[in-house]
mmCIF file of N, CA and C in Angstrom:
data_model
loop_
_atom_site.group_PDB
_atom_site.id
_atom_site.type_symbol
_atom_site.label_atom_id
_atom_site.label_comp_id
_atom_site.label_asym_id
_atom_site.label_seq_id
_atom_site.Cartn_x
_atom_site.Cartn_y
_atom_site.Cartn_z
ATOM 1 N N MET A 224 0.842 -1.187 0.000
ATOM 2 C CA MET A 224 0.000 0.000 0.000
ATOM 3 C C MET A 224 0.888 1.252 0.000
ATOM 4 N N SER A 225 0.542 2.226 -0.814
ATOM 5 C CA SER A 225 1.344 3.427 -0.974
ATOM 6 C C SER A 225 0.789 4.576 -0.123
ATOM 7 N N ASN A 226 1.695 5.435 0.360
ATOM 8 C CA ASN A 226 1.290 6.633 1.091
ATOM 9 C C ASN A 226 1.245 7.850 0.180
ATOM 10 N N LEU A 227 1.400 7.635 -1.122
ATOM 11 C CA LEU A 227 1.380 8.746 -2.058
ATOM 12 C C LEU A 227 -0.024 9.323 -2.180
ATOM 13 N N VAL A 228 -0.101 10.644 -2.324
ATOM 14 C CA VAL A 228 -1.375 11.345 -2.425
ATOM 15 C C VAL A 228 -1.406 12.079 -3.759
ATOM 16 N N PRO A 229 -2.508 11.981 -4.515
ATOM 17 C CA PRO A 229 -2.568 12.655 -5.816
ATOM 18 C C PRO A 229 -2.662 14.177 -5.677
ATOM 19 N N LEU A 230 -2.187 14.878 -6.688
ATOM 20 C CA LEU A 230 -2.255 16.339 -6.753
ATOM 21 C C LEU A 230 -3.671 16.791 -7.084
ATOM 22 N N THR A 231 -3.984 18.042 -6.765
ATOM 23 C CA THR A 231 -5.210 18.690 -7.246
ATOM 24 C C THR A 231 -4.791 19.640 -8.346
ATOM 25 N N ILE A 232 -5.370 19.483 -9.529
ATOM 26 C CA ILE A 232 -5.032 20.319 -10.686
ATOM 27 C C ILE A 232 -6.295 21.021 -11.165
ATOM 28 N N ILE A 233 -6.214 22.339 -11.356
ATOM 29 C CA ILE A 233 -7.306 23.114 -11.936
ATOM 30 C C ILE A 233 -6.858 23.508 -13.340
ATOM 31 N N LYS A 234 -7.565 23.047 -14.340
ATOM 32 C CA LYS A 234 -7.212 23.343 -15.729
ATOM 33 C C LYS A 234 -7.759 24.716 -16.119
ATOM 34 N N GLY A 235 -6.894 25.520 -16.719
ATOM 35 C CA GLY A 235 -7.336 26.821 -17.216
ATOM 36 C C GLY A 235 -7.631 27.831 -16.133
ATOM 37 N N ALA A 236 -6.897 27.787 -15.043
ATOM 38 C CA ALA A 236 -7.120 28.728 -13.939
ATOM 39 C C ALA A 236 -6.431 30.054 -14.241
ATOM 40 N N GLY A 237 -6.640 30.567 -15.428
ATOM 41 C CA GLY A 237 -5.975 31.788 -15.869
ATOM 42 C C GLY A 237 -6.639 33.044 -15.374
ATOM 43 N N PHE A 238 -5.960 34.157 -15.574
ATOM 44 C CA PHE A 238 -6.469 35.447 -15.125
ATOM 45 C C PHE A 238 -6.927 36.294 -16.295
ATOM 46 N N GLU A 239 -7.167 35.643 -17.461
ATOM 47 C CA GLU A 239 -7.484 36.401 -18.669
ATOM 48 C C GLU A 239 -8.737 37.248 -18.544
ATOM 49 N N HIS A 240 -9.676 36.872 -17.688
ATOM 50 C CA HIS A 240 -10.890 37.678 -17.567
ATOM 51 C C HIS A 240 -11.458 37.564 -16.164
ATOM 52 N N ILE A 241 -11.165 38.551 -15.362
ATOM 53 C CA ILE A 241 -11.754 38.630 -14.027
ATOM 54 C C ILE A 241 -12.521 39.950 -13.987
ATOM 55 N N PRO A 242 -13.839 39.885 -14.102
ATOM 56 C CA PRO A 242 -14.618 41.126 -14.106
ATOM 57 C C PRO A 242 -14.654 41.779 -12.737
ATOM 58 N N LEU A 243 -14.634 43.108 -12.720
ATOM 59 C CA LEU A 243 -14.817 43.841 -11.471
ATOM 60 C C LEU A 243 -16.315 43.938 -11.203
ATOM 61 N N PRO A 244 -16.729 43.735 -9.961
ATOM 62 C CA PRO A 244 -18.156 43.893 -9.648
ATOM 63 C C PRO A 244 -18.607 45.324 -9.949
ATOM 64 N N ALA A 245 -19.857 45.501 -10.326
ATOM 65 C CA ALA A 245 -20.399 46.822 -10.644
ATOM 66 C C ALA A 245 -20.129 47.796 -9.509
ATOM 67 N N GLY A 246 -19.571 48.958 -9.847
ATOM 68 C CA GLY A 246 -19.312 49.998 -8.862
ATOM 69 C C GLY A 246 -18.084 49.774 -7.994
ATOM 70 N N GLU A 247 -17.303 48.717 -8.245
ATOM 71 C CA GLU A 247 -16.115 48.425 -7.446
ATOM 72 C C GLU A 247 -14.845 48.611 -8.276
ATOM 73 N N ASN A 248 -13.726 48.928 -7.606
ATOM 74 C CA ASN A 248 -12.453 49.068 -8.314
ATOM 75 C C ASN A 248 -11.455 47.978 -7.917
ATOM 76 N N ALA A 249 -11.916 46.956 -7.152
ATOM 77 C CA ALA A 249 -11.032 45.851 -6.771
ATOM 78 C C ALA A 249 -11.869 44.596 -6.556
ATOM 79 N N THR A 250 -11.236 43.445 -6.773
ATOM 80 C CA THR A 250 -11.924 42.183 -6.542
ATOM 81 C C THR A 250 -10.918 41.072 -6.295
ATOM 82 N N VAL A 251 -11.379 39.995 -5.666
ATOM 83 C CA VAL A 251 -10.596 38.771 -5.544
ATOM 84 C C VAL A 251 -11.308 37.702 -6.356
ATOM 85 N N ALA A 252 -10.538 36.754 -6.850
ATOM 86 C CA ALA A 252 -11.100 35.628 -7.597
ATOM 87 C C ALA A 252 -10.404 34.369 -7.103
ATOM 88 N N ASP A 253 -11.067 33.619 -6.239
ATOM 89 C CA ASP A 253 -10.501 32.404 -5.661
ATOM 90 C C ASP A 253 -10.529 31.271 -6.673
ATOM 91 N N PHE A 254 -9.499 30.405 -6.626
ATOM 92 C CA PHE A 254 -9.449 29.196 -7.455
ATOM 93 C C PHE A 254 -10.133 28.047 -6.749
ATOM 94 N N HIS A 255 -9.525 27.619 -5.652
ATOM 95 C CA HIS A 255 -9.886 26.341 -5.052
ATOM 96 C C HIS A 255 -9.387 26.307 -3.614
ATOM 97 N N THR A 256 -10.151 25.667 -2.737
ATOM 98 C CA THR A 256 -9.718 25.465 -1.360
ATOM 99 C C THR A 256 -9.283 24.021 -1.176
ATOM 100 N N THR A 257 -8.147 23.859 -0.538
ATOM 101 C CA THR A 257 -7.635 22.541 -0.178
ATOM 102 C C THR A 257 -7.463 22.515 1.328
ATOM 103 N N LEU A 258 -7.835 21.414 1.969
ATOM 104 C CA LEU A 258 -7.602 21.289 3.401
ATOM 105 C C LEU A 258 -6.229 20.683 3.626
ATOM 106 N N THR A 259 -5.414 21.358 4.447
ATOM 107 C CA THR A 259 -4.074 20.861 4.737
ATOM 108 C C THR A 259 -4.162 19.566 5.522
ATOM 109 N N LYS A 260 -3.128 18.773 5.404
ATOM 110 C CA LYS A 260 -3.048 17.535 6.178
ATOM 111 C C LYS A 260 -1.754 17.513 6.982
ATOM 112 N N THR A 261 -1.198 18.707 7.230
ATOM 113 C CA THR A 261 0.073 18.805 7.937
ATOM 114 C C THR A 261 -0.098 19.119 9.412
ATOM 115 N N THR A 262 -1.336 19.363 9.837
ATOM 116 C CA THR A 262 -1.591 19.655 11.249
ATOM 117 C C THR A 262 -2.674 18.707 11.767
ATOM 118 N N ALA A 263 -2.821 18.669 13.068
ATOM 119 C CA ALA A 263 -3.837 17.798 13.672
ATOM 120 C C ALA A 263 -5.241 18.198 13.230
ATOM 121 N N THR A 264 -5.472 19.506 13.081
ATOM 122 C CA THR A 264 -6.755 20.011 12.604
ATOM 123 C C THR A 264 -6.549 20.589 11.208
ATOM 124 N N PRO A 265 -7.124 19.973 10.166
ATOM 125 C CA PRO A 265 -6.940 20.498 8.804
ATOM 126 C C PRO A 265 -7.398 21.952 8.694
ATOM 127 N N ALA A 266 -6.611 22.750 7.998
ATOM 128 C CA ALA A 266 -6.922 24.162 7.787
ATOM 129 C C ALA A 266 -7.058 24.416 6.291
ATOM 130 N N PRO A 267 -7.934 25.357 5.882
ATOM 131 C CA PRO A 267 -8.094 25.645 4.453
ATOM 132 C C PRO A 267 -6.948 26.487 3.904
ATOM 133 N N ILE A 268 -6.556 26.203 2.680
ATOM 134 C CA ILE A 268 -5.621 27.044 1.924
ATOM 135 C C ILE A 268 -6.291 27.294 0.578
ATOM 136 N N THR A 269 -6.485 28.561 0.236
ATOM 137 C CA THR A 269 -7.131 28.958 -1.003
ATOM 138 C C THR A 269 -6.179 29.860 -1.768
ATOM 139 N N SER A 270 -6.158 29.727 -3.084
ATOM 140 C CA SER A 270 -5.337 30.611 -3.908
ATOM 141 C C SER A 270 -6.218 31.289 -4.945
ATOM 142 N N GLY A 271 -5.713 32.383 -5.474
ATOM 143 C CA GLY A 271 -6.482 33.114 -6.473
ATOM 144 C C GLY A 271 -5.743 34.350 -6.954
ATOM 145 N N PHE A 272 -6.490 35.255 -7.590
ATOM 146 C CA PHE A 272 -5.938 36.491 -8.120
ATOM 147 C C PHE A 272 -6.623 37.694 -7.481
ATOM 148 N N TYR A 273 -5.863 38.779 -7.341
ATOM 149 C CA TYR A 273 -6.382 40.052 -6.854
ATOM 150 C C TYR A 273 -6.184 41.069 -7.964
ATOM 151 N N LYS A 274 -7.238 41.806 -8.271
ATOM 152 C CA LYS A 274 -7.191 42.817 -9.330
ATOM 153 C C LYS A 274 -7.680 44.140 -8.752
ATOM 154 N N ILE A 275 -6.958 45.218 -9.056
ATOM 155 C CA ILE A 275 -7.357 46.547 -8.598
ATOM 156 C C ILE A 275 -7.054 47.559 -9.693
ATOM 157 N N VAL A 276 -7.945 48.542 -9.849
ATOM 158 C CA VAL A 276 -7.736 49.662 -10.766
ATOM 159 C C VAL A 276 -7.873 50.946 -9.952
ATOM 160 N N ALA A 277 -7.507 52.077 -10.566
ATOM 161 C CA ALA A 277 -7.569 53.360 -9.867
ATOM 162 C C ALA A 277 -8.965 53.598 -9.316
ATOM 163 N N GLY A 278 -9.027 54.155 -8.131
ATOM 164 C CA GLY A 278 -10.292 54.429 -7.462
ATOM 165 C C GLY A 278 -10.039 54.592 -5.981
ATOM 166 N N PRO A 279 -11.092 54.506 -5.177
ATOM 167 C CA PRO A 279 -10.901 54.695 -3.732
ATOM 168 C C PRO A 279 -10.062 53.583 -3.111
ATOM 169 N N ALA A 280 -9.389 53.910 -2.004
ATOM 170 C CA ALA A 280 -8.610 52.912 -1.263
ATOM 171 C C ALA A 280 -9.557 51.851 -0.720
ATOM 172 N N ARG A 281 -9.085 50.595 -0.726
ATOM 173 C CA ARG A 281 -9.890 49.441 -0.292
ATOM 174 C C ARG A 281 -9.352 48.933 1.041
ATOM 175 N N PRO A 282 -10.069 49.168 2.155
ATOM 176 C CA PRO A 282 -9.582 48.696 3.455
ATOM 177 C C PRO A 282 -9.730 47.186 3.594
ATOM 178 N N ALA A 283 -8.823 46.575 4.334
ATOM 179 C CA ALA A 283 -8.884 45.143 4.626
ATOM 180 C C ALA A 283 -8.357 44.899 6.029
ATOM 181 N N SER A 284 -9.102 44.125 6.803
ATOM 182 C CA SER A 284 -8.689 43.683 8.133
ATOM 183 C C SER A 284 -8.552 42.175 8.068
ATOM 184 N N TYR A 285 -7.415 41.652 8.487
ATOM 185 C CA TYR A 285 -7.114 40.235 8.311
ATOM 186 C C TYR A 285 -7.446 39.393 9.522
ATOM 187 N N THR A 286 -8.372 38.435 9.318
ATOM 188 C CA THR A 286 -8.701 37.420 10.318
ATOM 189 C C THR A 286 -8.130 36.074 9.870
ATOM 190 N N PHE A 287 -7.334 36.104 8.800
ATOM 191 C CA PHE A 287 -6.653 34.947 8.215
ATOM 192 C C PHE A 287 -5.298 35.439 7.726
ATOM 193 N N GLU A 288 -4.430 34.521 7.320
ATOM 194 C CA GLU A 288 -3.126 34.913 6.774
ATOM 195 C C GLU A 288 -3.211 34.951 5.257
ATOM 196 N N GLU A 289 -2.416 35.847 4.669
ATOM 197 C CA GLU A 289 -2.395 35.968 3.217
ATOM 198 C C GLU A 289 -0.985 36.315 2.757
ATOM 199 N N ALA A 290 -0.611 35.771 1.606
ATOM 200 C CA ALA A 290 0.620 36.162 0.917
ATOM 201 C C ALA A 290 0.218 36.595 -0.484
ATOM 202 N N LYS A 291 0.708 37.768 -0.921
ATOM 203 C CA LYS A 291 0.431 38.280 -2.262
ATOM 204 C C LYS A 291 1.748 38.420 -3.013
ATOM 205 N N TYR A 292 1.722 38.036 -4.305
ATOM 206 C CA TYR A 292 2.871 38.194 -5.196
ATOM 207 C C TYR A 292 2.391 38.985 -6.401
ATOM 208 N N VAL A 293 2.953 40.175 -6.609
ATOM 209 C CA VAL A 293 2.499 41.060 -7.679
ATOM 210 C C VAL A 293 3.017 40.562 -9.031
ATOM 211 N N LEU A 294 2.092 40.434 -9.979
ATOM 212 C CA LEU A 294 2.407 39.957 -11.327
ATOM 213 C C LEU A 294 2.480 41.089 -12.348
ATOM 214 N N GLN A 295 1.580 42.071 -12.228
ATOM 215 C CA GLN A 295 1.522 43.182 -13.183
ATOM 216 C C GLN A 295 1.169 44.474 -12.474
ATOM 217 N N GLY A 296 1.623 45.600 -13.038
ATOM 218 C CA GLY A 296 1.232 46.912 -12.547
ATOM 219 C C GLY A 296 1.818 47.256 -11.194
ATOM 220 N N GLN A 297 1.057 48.039 -10.432
ATOM 221 C CA GLN A 297 1.486 48.468 -9.099
ATOM 222 C C GLN A 297 0.309 48.380 -8.143
ATOM 223 N N ILE A 298 0.570 47.889 -6.958
ATOM 224 C CA ILE A 298 -0.430 47.860 -5.889
ATOM 225 C C ILE A 298 0.189 48.558 -4.688
ATOM 226 N N ASP A 299 -0.491 49.602 -4.232
ATOM 227 C CA ASP A 299 -0.030 50.335 -3.059
ATOM 228 C C ASP A 299 -0.745 49.782 -1.833
ATOM 229 N N VAL A 300 0.023 49.538 -0.766
ATOM 230 C CA VAL A 300 -0.537 48.975 0.463
ATOM 231 C C VAL A 300 -0.143 49.879 1.628
ATOM 232 N N LEU A 301 -1.139 50.522 2.240
ATOM 233 C CA LEU A 301 -0.907 51.315 3.441
ATOM 234 C C LEU A 301 -1.019 50.381 4.637
ATOM 235 N N ASP A 302 0.078 50.205 5.371
ATOM 236 C CA ASP A 302 0.101 49.397 6.592
ATOM 237 C C ASP A 302 -0.338 50.317 7.729
ATOM 238 N N GLU A 303 -1.542 50.112 8.231
ATOM 239 C CA GLU A 303 -2.075 51.022 9.247
ATOM 240 C C GLU A 303 -1.340 50.906 10.584
ATOM 241 N N ALA A 304 -0.611 49.820 10.805
ATOM 242 C CA ALA A 304 0.174 49.671 12.036
ATOM 243 C C ALA A 304 1.370 50.610 12.049
ATOM 244 N N THR A 305 1.950 50.872 10.868
ATOM 245 C CA THR A 305 3.165 51.699 10.797
ATOM 246 C C THR A 305 2.929 53.044 10.115
ATOM 247 N N GLY A 306 1.838 53.159 9.348
ATOM 248 C CA GLY A 306 1.584 54.370 8.573
ATOM 249 C C GLY A 306 2.379 54.409 7.280
ATOM 250 N N ILE A 307 3.116 53.339 6.969
ATOM 251 C CA ILE A 307 3.945 53.282 5.754
ATOM 252 C C ILE A 307 3.130 52.733 4.591
ATOM 253 N N THR A 308 3.229 53.414 3.434
ATOM 254 C CA THR A 308 2.623 52.905 2.208
ATOM 255 C C THR A 308 3.715 52.221 1.397
ATOM 256 N N HIS A 309 3.501 50.956 1.095
ATOM 257 C CA HIS A 309 4.435 50.164 0.297
ATOM 258 C C HIS A 309 3.936 50.144 -1.141
ATOM 259 N N HIS A 310 4.826 50.450 -2.091
ATOM 260 C CA HIS A 310 4.487 50.470 -3.514
ATOM 261 C C HIS A 310 4.997 49.159 -4.117
ATOM 262 N N LEU A 311 4.099 48.189 -4.280
ATOM 263 C CA LEU A 311 4.470 46.861 -4.763
ATOM 264 C C LEU A 311 4.375 46.802 -6.281
ATOM 265 N N VAL A 312 5.412 46.262 -6.908
ATOM 266 C CA VAL A 312 5.488 46.123 -8.368
ATOM 267 C C VAL A 312 5.799 44.658 -8.702
ATOM 268 N N PRO A 313 5.728 44.277 -9.994
ATOM 269 C CA PRO A 313 5.961 42.869 -10.347
ATOM 270 C C PRO A 313 7.229 42.306 -9.705
ATOM 271 N N GLY A 314 7.051 41.144 -9.093
ATOM 272 C CA GLY A 314 8.144 40.478 -8.398
ATOM 273 C C GLY A 314 8.141 40.730 -6.899
ATOM 274 N N ASP A 315 7.357 41.709 -6.417
ATOM 275 C CA ASP A 315 7.291 41.993 -4.984
ATOM 276 C C ASP A 315 6.308 41.043 -4.304
ATOM 277 N N TYR A 316 6.622 40.715 -3.047
ATOM 278 C CA TYR A 316 5.852 39.785 -2.232
ATOM 279 C C TYR A 316 5.476 40.486 -0.936
ATOM 280 N N ALA A 317 4.255 40.260 -0.472
ATOM 281 C CA ALA A 317 3.827 40.819 0.813
ATOM 282 C C ALA A 317 3.117 39.732 1.613
ATOM 283 N N PHE A 318 3.370 39.697 2.923
ATOM 284 C CA PHE A 318 2.696 38.754 3.814
ATOM 285 C C PHE A 318 1.851 39.549 4.798
ATOM 286 N N PHE A 319 0.593 39.155 4.960
ATOM 287 C CA PHE A 319 -0.356 39.816 5.839
ATOM 288 C C PHE A 319 -0.739 38.852 6.967
ATOM 289 N N PRO A 320 -0.184 39.022 8.173
ATOM 290 C CA PRO A 320 -0.536 38.123 9.284
ATOM 291 C C PRO A 320 -1.917 38.467 9.847
ATOM 292 N N VAL A 321 -2.480 37.536 10.609
ATOM 293 C CA VAL A 321 -3.735 37.783 11.314
ATOM 294 C C VAL A 321 -3.556 39.054 12.145
ATOM 295 N N GLY A 322 -4.538 39.945 12.095
ATOM 296 C CA GLY A 322 -4.470 41.199 12.836
ATOM 297 C C GLY A 322 -3.995 42.373 12.007
ATOM 298 N N SER A 323 -3.494 42.119 10.800
ATOM 299 C CA SER A 323 -3.072 43.222 9.923
ATOM 300 C C SER A 323 -4.284 44.048 9.515
ATOM 301 N N GLN A 324 -4.056 45.336 9.369
ATOM 302 C CA GLN A 324 -5.082 46.233 8.859
ATOM 303 C C GLN A 324 -4.408 47.106 7.810
ATOM 304 N N VAL A 325 -4.938 47.082 6.582
ATOM 305 C CA VAL A 325 -4.296 47.779 5.463
ATOM 306 C C VAL A 325 -5.340 48.479 4.611
ATOM 307 N N LYS A 326 -4.841 49.304 3.688
ATOM 308 C CA LYS A 326 -5.671 49.895 2.637
ATOM 309 C C LYS A 326 -4.933 49.681 1.323
ATOM 310 N N PHE A 327 -5.630 49.054 0.356
ATOM 311 C CA PHE A 327 -5.078 48.814 -0.977
ATOM 312 C C PHE A 327 -5.516 49.932 -1.905
ATOM 313 N N SER A 328 -4.593 50.367 -2.784
ATOM 314 C CA SER A 328 -4.934 51.364 -3.795
ATOM 315 C C SER A 328 -3.934 51.246 -4.945
ATOM 316 N N THR A 329 -4.195 51.988 -6.005
ATOM 317 C CA THR A 329 -3.277 52.089 -7.138
ATOM 318 C C THR A 329 -3.623 53.351 -7.915
ATOM 319 N N LYS A 330 -2.639 53.905 -8.599
ATOM 320 C CA LYS A 330 -2.898 55.060 -9.457
ATOM 321 C C LYS A 330 -3.193 54.614 -10.880
ATOM 322 N N SER A 331 -2.970 53.331 -11.170
ATOM 323 C CA SER A 331 -3.207 52.809 -12.516
ATOM 324 C C SER A 331 -3.979 51.491 -12.421
ATOM 325 N N ALA A 332 -3.263 50.376 -12.325
ATOM 326 C CA ALA A 332 -3.873 49.055 -12.180
ATOM 327 C C ALA A 332 -2.825 48.111 -11.615
ATOM 328 N N GLY A 333 -3.289 47.094 -10.932
ATOM 329 C CA GLY A 333 -2.383 46.099 -10.383
ATOM 330 C C GLY A 333 -3.027 44.729 -10.386
ATOM 331 N N PHE A 334 -2.168 43.701 -10.452
ATOM 332 C CA PHE A 334 -2.641 42.329 -10.517
ATOM 333 C C PHE A 334 -1.702 41.455 -9.714
ATOM 334 N N ALA A 335 -2.239 40.619 -8.826
ATOM 335 C CA ALA A 335 -1.406 39.792 -7.953
ATOM 336 C C ALA A 335 -2.007 38.395 -7.806
ATOM 337 N N PHE A 336 -1.133 37.432 -7.524
ATOM 338 C CA PHE A 336 -1.530 36.080 -7.143
ATOM 339 C C PHE A 336 -1.497 36.042 -5.627
ATOM 340 N N TYR A 337 -2.459 35.359 -5.012
ATOM 341 C CA TYR A 337 -2.446 35.262 -3.554
ATOM 342 C C TYR A 337 -2.739 33.846 -3.087
ATOM 343 N N VAL A 338 -2.311 33.595 -1.854
ATOM 344 C CA VAL A 338 -2.625 32.366 -1.125
ATOM 345 C C VAL A 338 -3.098 32.809 0.251
ATOM 346 N N VAL A 339 -4.251 32.275 0.685
ATOM 347 C CA VAL A 339 -4.841 32.666 1.965
ATOM 348 C C VAL A 339 -5.225 31.431 2.780
ATOM 349 N N THR A 340 -5.317 31.622 4.092
ATOM 350 C CA THR A 340 -5.732 30.526 4.978
ATOM 351 C C THR A 340 -7.203 30.707 5.338
ATOM 352 N N ARG A 341 -8.050 30.599 4.325
ATOM 353 C CA ARG A 341 -9.503 30.662 4.485
ATOM 354 C C ARG A 341 -10.131 29.876 3.341
ATOM 355 N N PRO A 342 -11.412 29.494 3.474
ATOM 356 C CA PRO A 342 -12.085 28.806 2.364
ATOM 357 C C PRO A 342 -12.393 29.765 1.210
ATOM 358 N N VAL A 343 -12.812 29.221 0.069
ATOM 359 C CA VAL A 343 -13.214 30.032 -1.083
ATOM 360 C C VAL A 343 -14.293 31.016 -0.643
ATOM 361 N N LYS A 344 -14.083 32.289 -1.021
ATOM 362 C CA LYS A 344 -15.043 33.348 -0.710
ATOM 363 C C LYS A 344 -15.727 33.818 -1.991
ATOM 364 N N THR A 345 -14.927 34.142 -3.008
ATOM 365 C CA THR A 345 -15.440 34.630 -4.282
ATOM 366 C C THR A 345 -14.824 33.776 -5.376
ATOM 367 N N ALA A 346 -15.580 32.844 -5.914
ATOM 368 C CA ALA A 346 -15.035 31.912 -6.904
ATOM 369 C C ALA A 346 -14.638 32.624 -8.193
ATOM 370 N N HIS A 347 -13.539 32.165 -8.771
ATOM 371 C CA HIS A 347 -13.068 32.677 -10.052
ATOM 372 C C HIS A 347 -14.114 32.350 -11.118
ATOM 373 N N PRO A 348 -14.511 33.334 -11.929
ATOM 374 C CA PRO A 348 -15.523 33.049 -12.953
ATOM 375 C C PRO A 348 -15.023 31.996 -13.943
ATOM 376 N N ASN A 349 -15.920 31.206 -14.409
ATOM 377 C CA ASN A 349 -15.653 30.213 -15.465
ATOM 378 C C ASN A 349 -14.744 29.062 -15.042
ATOM 379 N N LEU A 350 -14.568 28.798 -13.742
ATOM 380 C CA LEU A 350 -13.731 27.670 -13.332
ATOM 381 C C LEU A 350 -14.539 26.436 -12.956
ATOM 382 N N GLU A 351 -15.852 26.571 -12.844
ATOM 383 C CA GLU A 351 -16.672 25.422 -12.466
ATOM 384 C C GLU A 351 -16.450 24.285 -13.459
ATOM 385 N N GLY A 352 -16.177 23.109 -12.921
ATOM 386 C CA GLY A 352 -15.980 21.937 -13.763
ATOM 387 C C GLY A 352 -14.594 21.825 -14.364
ATOM 388 N N ARG A 353 -13.645 22.656 -13.934
ATOM 389 C CA ARG A 353 -12.303 22.616 -14.509
ATOM 390 C C ARG A 353 -11.315 21.830 -13.670
ATOM 391 N N GLU A 354 -11.754 21.289 -12.542
ATOM 392 C CA GLU A 354 -10.848 20.471 -11.756
ATOM 393 C C GLU A 354 -10.531 19.220 -12.560
ATOM 394 N N GLU A 355 -9.246 18.880 -12.663
ATOM 395 C CA GLU A 355 -8.842 17.742 -13.475
ATOM 396 C C GLU A 355 -9.634 16.512 -13.068
ATOM 397 N N GLY A 356 -10.129 15.802 -14.046
ATOM 398 C CA GLY A 356 -10.944 14.629 -13.785
ATOM 399 C C GLY A 356 -12.439 14.931 -13.849
ATOM 400 N N ALA A 357 -12.808 16.223 -13.767
ATOM 401 C CA ALA A 357 -14.216 16.588 -13.893
ATOM 402 C C ALA A 357 -14.633 16.454 -15.353
ATOM 403 N N ALA A 358 -15.870 16.110 -15.574
ATOM 404 C CA ALA A 358 -16.356 15.945 -16.949
ATOM 405 C C ALA A 358 -16.167 17.252 -17.713
ATOM 406 N N GLY A 359 -15.543 17.194 -18.848
ATOM 407 C CA GLY A 359 -15.359 18.358 -19.703
ATOM 408 C C GLY A 359 -14.220 19.272 -19.309
ATOM 409 N N ALA A 360 -13.423 18.918 -18.293
ATOM 410 C CA ALA A 360 -12.316 19.786 -17.882
ATOM 411 C C ALA A 360 -11.288 19.878 -18.998
ATOM 412 N N LYS A 361 -10.921 21.125 -19.347
ATOM 413 C CA LYS A 361 -9.902 21.323 -20.383
ATOM 414 C C LYS A 361 -9.242 22.673 -20.181
ATOM 415 N N ALA A 362 -8.037 22.800 -20.643
ATOM 416 C CA ALA A 362 -7.303 24.049 -20.504
ATOM 417 C C ALA A 362 -7.779 25.051 -21.545
ATOM 418 N N LYS A 363 -7.832 26.332 -21.158
ATOM 419 C CA LYS A 363 -8.109 27.397 -22.115
ATOM 420 C C LYS A 363 -6.803 27.764 -22.786
ATOM 421 N N LEU A 364 -6.783 27.820 -24.074
ATOM 422 C CA LEU A 364 -5.565 28.189 -24.788
ATOM 423 C C LEU A 364 -5.722 29.529 -25.437
#
């Protein structure tokens, strides 16, 4: 008997089209939640994309952990604990521990990949049925 565990693969989990909700200048698009098996109590890990365009600052208070990696543009993050605004550009990484309070903004547009310790909140559009092995799952080219 093997202790090997199969991977979870989402086909076509691209960021080619993530619509902003009406009247909003930022959104998250979650891919999939996986329960960890590395602790006594499984915890959720969800990944997805964050998109923001110019507009009002978007406050966020963290009751979970998050890591963001900027892929395109610029995302400004005001750390309310220090009063410092960090200007994140492609290749920059930010970690938000539980208890963080920030405001996200941009003067143009920004796009980031994130991983969070919470279940899916806002599902990525058009991903239903794309988990490998699901009927009709295929990559978007």
